[in-house]
Amino acid sequence: MAKTPTHFVRLFAAGSACALAFGLAAPAFAEQASQADAAAQSPSDTKEIVVTAQFRKEKLQDTPISITAISGATLEARSQANLADVAKQAPSVQLTDLGGAFGPSVAATIRGVGQGDFDPALEPGVGIYIDDVYYASLMGSNFSLVDLDRVEVLRGPQGTLSGRNSEGGSIKLFARKPGPENDGNFSIGYGSYRAIDARGATNLTLVDDALWARISGVAHTDDGYMRRVDYGCAFPKSGVPSTSAANGNGCTVGRQGGKTYVGGRLALRYAPTGSPLEVNFAADYTKDTSQVAATRLIAVNDALAKGCASCAVVGGVDPVTGGKIWLNSSFIPTDPYVTYANRSDTINGRTITAPDKTRTETWGFSGTIDYRLSDSLAIKSITAYRGFSTEYSEDNDSSPAQVSLGLENLKQHQFSEELRLSGSVGANKIFEYTVGGYYFKQKTTYPTHQLLNYAGGLEFYGNDPVDADSKAGFVNGVFHIMPGLDFNGGVRYTKESKTYTYTRLGADGVTPAFLIGSVNGQSATYSGNHWDYRANLDYKVTPDVLVFGSFSTGFKGGGTNPRPFFGPSPFGPGTSCGTAAAPEPNCQLRSFGPEELKAYEIGVKSTFFDHRLTLNVSGYINKLSKLQATLLSCPQYSPPGLGFLCALPINAGDAEIKGFEVETIIRPVDGFTIDGSYSYLDFKYKNVDPTTGITPASIAPGLPIHSKWAIGAQYEANISGFGTLTPRIDVTHQDKEFTNVVNSATNVLPAYTVLNARISWVSPNKDWEIAGVVTNLTDKAYLTSTFDLYNSAGFEYGTVGRPREFALSVKRKF
């Protein structure tokens, strides 16, 4: 049943009462507090964060865009450890760790627009930036939030402001800049699953009044919260052979879901006193050797799974029938934090074992030059080079059966350059503008080894290079029509291209693979261009009340199918897939066009009672055309009987998304703060391609049906001679959602609510802090994502959220 605004009022009141009753606080290890200027405030302070969403510094409440801006201090108070934690408390924002076949990547949507596939053939739909540098891939994008000044989440298309693939919105992280402040800090924490977390940062003055450095770093490790259990050992009468001895570990042979990473960042800032020049340089490196994600089998299509000759459990003998043991529902664990994945499959007489750990390295450097040419004219250059390499594997069926196993390796590097010229003209800067250009180029290589016994023993090696580039020119400006009344407008032109080359080799790594070898050596190219526009009118009714209305556009680039199983003439010369009446000579080797968005929005930003109440409300209508969707079954583009071998992106049709959002901060008395957010979203297809199997009543994957809310409260109690004691509590809720474009009962992700608590003590001179944290206080078992192959390979797996955990941290500032 859809939750109504009335429901929200009741819910918000109940949440406020709950916050008053408990007075505690939020998730995992405490992050580094920001101490720079506007971002140096605790959540109970009233000083506003300054944002740069429109290429100039503005107070958050004066910016006519729906933005959730979070200071470094607030991140620390909530113990938000990564971007997914931030998204839980931002309205209309979904950021989900995927795991499994999608490795260490995230699915990102804002206001129902985004993407959940890391493959470089597809574009994200939500732009992620660090210090205005665009990150092209969803792989490895759930950054650990270390030493940040602030996070800005811009909702709605940012095509003219943020640039490429910010169709749904953009998420911008801004790191602390070096400076003369003496504000070093170091923290160490210990928690559940033997978690150890250490991090720190400090400024260094290299040249007085001119050159500073900042060094920051993090190291974290914990055991996984999901046990990988040997099924034959746990159930010795099942007929499944044991591969290990019951050695006192409860037949546990491994763990999943653990995090292990180290990272460091060096920043340099050259800004001589009185000089119009400022230069910032940053270099960073992170090495992540975490365990594979905590995935488990959650559904089995017994009728479909039974009978796959190559999928049976190796050496398994059914104790009742004496026959083979197939993938079946008995392999679904009753304990949500257990998996029976053996991470080993035998195919074509060879046994391949997948490691429990992943390996991801990210690195890069950027240089930003700001030069003020005059009092009314400045130029800015942002140059960056980045790269990453990741290795991971997935036992998709998460069972002792031999159904599906994959080993992946993705390598990417990118170069970008952005040049902006900003200025103003007229008396009192009546017109302010920014004009600029952008260039981006990336190359990605995607080696993979796939073992698909459910496809008749299909095994292949892929090694697909993808080259992509993008060029853009843009202009944005604000015209101050009269005191309090402004018009903001902008336009951007983007031209982009992408070439994808396919490798599909058999087990020997030389000859084209069985069944799908016709794809080997093929190449496909996409190129396109797009104009984006933005028009925004805002009016200050009073100094503390801003109303605005806007029209904006955005797009997500097109591409080619990254996972075609069938190309030209799969069965030799003169043959084709499809049907005799409608042959498809290129089968699944197909391109898809850009997804386009037109968005209409109205909003109010307001503060009352001497800034004790902040209330921001917005409503929007998103009109999506040529919506991109991925089909997991496409018989119309496959040889007869093989339509289940499919992962085909297509332009499915047009849709409309309506919604509204509420954000508030309430400070009833000094030291006491309540913050909350609520979003309501309604998705409807306006028309849909009937050949896709998507029904008009379907809802796109990754969207809550219909609401998402969060509420938190804290009280900072000053105790004379003792310092301050601050308990805090946070509750987040998300409605159910579908995880497949073709909705069914097997791909519903249930709703869940998570409660987190934190209490911290800060010494009288604020140089020591001790914090205790409990996440998932009620020990709620829930899924963060699922992957549904129920009607093709006969199974569905899910990624399990973290159970209740405790942590204690000590921080020293110096």
XYZ file of C-alpha atoms in Angstrom, residues 60-463:
404
model
C 23.193 26.121 0.635
C 19.848 27.786 1.406
C 20.442 30.425 -1.293
C 21.063 27.898 -4.075
C 17.948 27.203 -6.225
C 18.745 23.497 -6.625
C 17.627 20.549 -4.523
C 20.853 19.707 -2.721
C 21.680 17.591 0.277
C 24.948 19.016 1.591
C 26.706 17.284 4.463
C 29.695 18.712 6.295
C 32.604 16.619 7.454
C 31.460 17.107 11.048
C 28.007 15.718 10.257
C 29.539 12.714 8.484
C 31.492 12.025 11.648
C 28.505 12.496 13.964
C 26.543 9.970 11.895
C 29.595 7.680 11.523
C 28.943 7.511 7.788
C 31.757 5.390 6.432
C 31.038 5.402 2.677
C 28.802 6.904 0.002
C 26.101 4.268 0.476
C 25.728 5.426 4.097
C 25.264 9.028 2.920
C 22.651 7.999 0.360
C 20.513 6.311 3.021
C 19.745 9.710 4.562
C 19.389 11.751 1.355
C 15.881 11.867 -0.156
C 15.325 10.136 -3.537
C 18.898 8.814 -3.598
C 19.754 5.106 -3.943
C 23.350 3.924 -3.734
C 23.746 0.182 -3.266
C 26.729 -2.159 -2.979
C 26.065 -4.914 -5.521
C 28.606 -7.719 -5.147
C 28.237 -11.078 -6.865
C 28.492 -10.841 -10.650
C 28.895 -7.065 -10.341
C 31.867 -7.219 -7.985
C 32.917 -4.169 -5.916
C 30.563 -1.826 -7.764
C 27.505 0.207 -6.824
C 24.096 0.873 -8.322
C 23.243 4.580 -8.254
C 19.904 6.307 -8.905
C 18.554 9.755 -8.047
C 14.843 10.479 -8.482
C 14.419 7.175 -10.279
C 17.160 7.780 -12.854
C 20.521 6.010 -12.884
C 22.278 2.746 -13.622
C 23.279 -0.470 -11.871
C 25.758 -1.990 -14.321
C 29.473 -1.215 -14.107
C 30.261 -2.366 -17.658
C 32.016 0.395 -19.648
C 29.565 -0.106 -22.505
C 26.939 1.571 -20.335
C 26.991 4.989 -18.676
C 26.226 5.592 -14.985
C 23.359 8.115 -15.148
C 24.492 9.630 -11.833
C 27.759 11.552 -12.008
C 30.246 10.972 -9.186
C 32.974 13.582 -8.690
C 35.833 14.200 -6.295
C 37.088 17.794 -6.309
C 35.233 18.307 -9.610
C 36.970 15.334 -11.268
C 34.485 12.947 -12.903
C 34.727 9.227 -12.097
C 33.612 7.291 -15.164
C 32.880 3.892 -13.612
C 30.545 2.547 -10.941
C 33.265 0.005 -10.140
C 34.928 0.846 -6.833
C 32.832 4.016 -6.468
C 31.615 3.461 -2.891
C 34.505 5.479 -1.525
C 35.626 5.429 2.083
C 34.879 8.946 3.335
C 38.260 10.093 4.607
C 39.236 13.683 5.428
C 36.351 15.339 3.601
C 35.282 18.966 3.761
C 31.760 18.197 2.543
C 29.566 16.064 0.296
C 27.044 17.635 -2.089
C 24.234 15.505 -3.532
C 22.526 17.398 -6.371
C 19.128 15.965 -7.263
C 17.643 16.323 -10.726
C 19.469 16.515 -14.077
C 22.759 18.404 -13.898
C 23.602 18.140 -17.593
C 24.566 21.796 -17.981
C 26.339 22.181 -14.620
C 28.000 18.862 -13.758
C 28.275 17.544 -17.280
C 28.341 14.061 -18.706
C 26.027 11.348 -17.471
C 24.579 13.442 -14.636
C 21.091 12.770 -15.963
C 19.616 11.841 -12.588
C 21.889 14.120 -10.596
C 25.402 14.178 -9.271
C 27.290 13.325 -6.095
C 30.275 15.563 -5.372
C 32.912 14.962 -2.733
C 35.268 17.752 -1.710
C 38.436 16.893 0.182
C 40.044 19.086 2.798
C 42.482 21.586 1.337
C 45.932 22.077 2.866
C 46.366 25.255 4.884
C 48.240 26.904 7.750
C 45.838 25.535 10.386
C 47.360 23.266 13.019
C 44.685 20.582 12.906
C 46.256 17.158 12.711
C 44.233 14.188 13.940
C 44.523 10.444 14.359
C 41.929 7.843 15.323
C 41.972 4.147 16.066
C 38.960 1.877 16.450
C 38.083 -1.723 17.221
C 34.789 -3.465 16.615
C 32.800 -6.582 15.818
C 34.349 -9.266 13.621
C 37.776 -8.174 14.854
C 37.492 -4.911 12.982
C 40.440 -2.533 13.249
C 40.274 0.930 11.735
C 43.016 3.570 11.788
C 43.049 6.903 10.019
C 44.617 10.316 10.293
C 45.453 13.576 8.567
C 47.663 16.594 9.117
C 48.735 19.871 7.521
C 52.364 20.789 6.873
C 53.622 24.306 6.128
C 56.344 24.063 3.482
C 56.709 27.787 2.759
C 55.204 30.354 5.119
C 52.180 32.164 3.659
C 52.595 30.371 0.327
C 52.834 26.575 0.197
C 51.178 23.873 2.309
C 50.804 20.110 2.162
C 48.175 17.815 3.635
C 48.682 14.104 4.172
C 45.813 11.749 5.011
C 45.514 7.994 5.199
C 43.345 5.084 6.266
C 43.821 1.393 7.062
C 40.944 -0.949 7.808
C 40.405 -4.677 8.200
C 37.628 -6.902 9.513
C 36.556 -10.513 9.251
C 33.539 -11.222 7.109
C 30.104 -11.368 8.702
C 28.886 -14.228 6.482
C 30.175 -17.770 7.058
C 30.857 -19.968 4.049
C 29.891 -23.460 5.179
C 30.754 -26.798 3.607
C 27.288 -28.262 2.925
C 28.432 -31.895 2.948
C 30.134 -31.385 6.297
C 27.103 -29.642 7.823
C 24.674 -32.271 6.448
C 26.588 -35.567 6.331
C 23.488 -37.585 5.383
C 22.595 -35.379 2.411
C 24.651 -37.328 -0.131
C 26.719 -34.208 -0.909
C 30.406 -35.061 -0.405
C 32.302 -33.025 2.159
C 35.427 -31.227 1.027
C 36.608 -30.449 4.577
C 36.669 -31.978 8.026
C 34.462 -30.787 10.859
C 37.333 -29.155 12.714
C 35.537 -27.257 15.442
C 34.642 -24.340 13.191
C 31.100 -25.490 12.557
C 32.142 -26.668 9.073
C 33.078 -23.072 8.200
C 35.567 -23.008 5.319
C 35.661 -19.281 4.634
C 34.031 -15.903 5.153
C 32.436 -13.278 2.966
C 31.646 -9.596 3.394
C 34.881 -8.591 5.154
C 36.626 -5.337 4.258
C 40.372 -4.814 4.039
C 41.874 -1.692 2.504
C 44.631 0.878 2.877
C 44.803 4.253 1.208
C 46.634 7.535 1.264
C 46.361 11.011 -0.220
C 48.886 13.807 -0.627
C 47.619 17.316 -1.400
C 49.658 20.441 -2.124
C 48.323 23.974 -2.170
C 50.231 26.984 -3.485
C 48.466 30.271 -2.669
C 50.890 33.113 -1.878
C 49.391 35.859 0.247
C 48.110 38.659 -1.979
C 48.602 36.654 -5.188
C 45.775 36.114 -7.723
C 47.070 32.560 -8.282
C 46.110 29.388 -6.431
C 47.334 25.948 -7.480
C 46.109 22.684 -5.930
C 47.617 19.301 -6.657
C 46.472 15.954 -5.252
C 47.626 12.354 -5.657
C 45.982 9.309 -4.103
C 46.298 5.524 -4.003
C 44.042 2.853 -2.500
C 44.538 -0.895 -2.337
C 41.494 -2.983 -1.426
C 41.833 -6.719 -0.814
C 38.399 -7.271 0.709
C 36.565 -10.561 0.719
C 33.891 -11.156 -1.905
C 30.503 -9.701 -1.039
C 28.142 -11.479 1.363
C 25.856 -13.176 -1.152
C 23.637 -16.201 -0.601
C 21.150 -18.318 -2.526
C 17.595 -17.081 -1.886
C 15.429 -18.879 -4.489
C 15.618 -21.990 -6.701
C 13.423 -22.960 -9.630
C 13.585 -26.682 -8.848
C 11.780 -27.743 -12.013
C 14.170 -25.797 -14.233
C 17.347 -26.680 -12.324
C 16.689 -30.424 -12.286
C 18.018 -32.293 -15.269
C 20.938 -30.046 -16.230
C 23.465 -32.832 -16.789
C 26.539 -30.677 -16.249
C 25.098 -28.792 -13.234
C 24.857 -31.701 -10.782
C 26.890 -31.831 -7.580
C 30.196 -33.551 -8.337
C 30.236 -36.917 -6.574
C 26.805 -36.315 -5.058
C 24.406 -39.284 -4.705
C 20.807 -38.712 -3.620
C 20.333 -40.963 -0.538
C 16.697 -41.604 -1.487
C 16.791 -42.147 -5.241
C 20.441 -43.053 -5.707
C 20.571 -40.559 -8.568
C 22.324 -37.242 -9.089
C 21.847 -34.220 -6.841
C 20.827 -31.093 -8.678
C 20.599 -27.501 -7.553
C 17.571 -27.477 -5.250
C 15.857 -25.526 -2.498
C 17.630 -27.437 0.286
C 20.732 -25.389 -0.577
C 18.973 -22.200 0.593
C 20.385 -21.509 4.086
C 18.008 -20.896 6.987
C 20.623 -18.664 8.644
C 20.761 -15.333 6.741
C 24.498 -15.034 7.399
C 25.452 -18.428 5.954
C 26.183 -19.449 2.375
C 26.869 -22.917 0.969
C 28.837 -21.637 -2.012
C 31.701 -24.000 -2.780
C 33.353 -21.442 -5.126
C 34.505 -24.252 -7.372
C 32.955 -25.622 -10.562
C 33.892 -28.524 -12.791
C 33.328 -27.954 -16.502
C 34.436 -30.011 -19.469
C 36.525 -32.227 -17.184
C 38.403 -29.315 -15.576
C 37.873 -27.909 -12.068
C 38.180 -24.161 -11.606
C 38.302 -22.607 -8.127
C 37.469 -18.965 -7.460
C 39.261 -17.134 -4.626
C 37.331 -15.696 -1.672
C 39.028 -12.313 -1.983
C 38.892 -9.406 -4.390
C 41.699 -7.063 -5.331
C 41.070 -3.476 -6.375
C 43.655 -0.755 -6.808
C 42.718 2.834 -7.610
C 45.079 5.711 -8.169
C 45.202 9.125 -9.729
C 46.350 12.695 -9.607
C 44.761 16.023 -10.377
C 45.865 19.611 -10.731
C 43.619 22.656 -10.382
C 44.755 26.153 -11.300
C 42.713 29.188 -10.276
C 43.831 32.592 -11.531
C 41.989 35.853 -10.985
C 42.558 38.020 -14.049
C 40.713 40.975 -12.528
C 38.075 41.736 -9.910
C 35.422 40.520 -12.332
C 37.167 37.781 -14.318
C 38.786 34.469 -13.321
C 39.967 31.325 -15.062
C 40.039 27.777 -13.731
C 41.695 24.650 -15.145
C 41.076 21.112 -13.823
C 43.375 18.400 -15.209
C 43.200 14.815 -14.006
C 44.415 11.317 -14.749
C 42.908 8.310 -12.995
C 42.978 4.546 -13.225
C 41.861 1.398 -11.502
C 42.365 -2.338 -11.730
C 40.082 -4.892 -10.123
C 39.944 -8.668 -9.859
C 37.008 -10.541 -8.385
C 35.016 -13.721 -8.842
C 31.481 -14.924 -8.303
C 29.839 -18.242 -7.518
C 26.451 -17.088 -8.745
C 24.413 -20.104 -7.635
C 26.008 -19.935 -4.148
C 25.674 -23.697 -3.716
C 27.581 -27.003 -4.024
C 26.110 -27.401 -7.534
C 28.037 -26.603 -10.720
C 25.756 -24.006 -12.301
C 27.586 -20.709 -12.825
C 31.050 -19.414 -11.936
C 32.913 -16.355 -13.169
C 36.343 -14.774 -12.758
C 36.645 -11.102 -13.700
C 39.394 -8.561 -14.260
C 38.689 -4.952 -15.196
C 41.313 -2.318 -15.994
C 40.602 1.328 -16.744
C 42.400 4.612 -17.134
C 41.018 8.038 -17.956
C 42.196 11.558 -18.712
C 40.086 14.681 -18.377
C 40.529 18.406 -18.811
C 38.043 21.124 -17.936
C 38.569 24.828 -18.522
C 36.247 27.504 -17.106
C 36.169 31.269 -17.510
C 33.981 33.007 -14.942
C 33.116 36.650 -14.716
C 30.527 39.323 -14.121
C 29.340 42.429 -15.916
C 27.320 45.501 -15.011
C 26.741 47.408 -11.841
C 26.660 45.236 -8.715
C 27.465 42.185 -10.879
C 24.028 42.185 -12.442
C 25.057 39.280 -14.684
C 27.424 36.494 -13.583
C 28.535 33.844 -16.034
C 30.754 30.812 -16.582
C 31.768 29.558 -20.014
C 33.938 26.527 -20.553
C 34.961 23.367 -22.330
C 35.477 19.759 -21.307
C 37.457 16.843 -22.759
C 37.397 13.255 -21.536
C 39.028 10.068 -22.812
C 39.109 6.601 -21.306
C 40.164 3.088 -22.172
C 38.855 0.022 -20.375
C 39.836 -3.599 -20.837
C 37.548 -6.316 -19.511
C 39.090 -9.828 -19.337
C 36.699 -12.479 -18.041
C 36.492 -16.259 -17.695
C 32.919 -17.572 -17.596
C 31.800 -21.109 -16.722
C 28.106 -21.546 -17.543
C 27.153 -25.147 -17.019
C 23.470 -24.186 -17.159
C 24.088 -23.298 -20.819
C 25.180 -26.835 -21.742
C 28.752 -26.550 -20.500
C 29.489 -23.183 -22.117
C 32.952 -21.912 -21.189
C 34.663 -18.890 -22.691
C 37.340 -16.268 -22.196
C 36.633 -12.639 -22.973
C 39.067 -9.766 -23.232
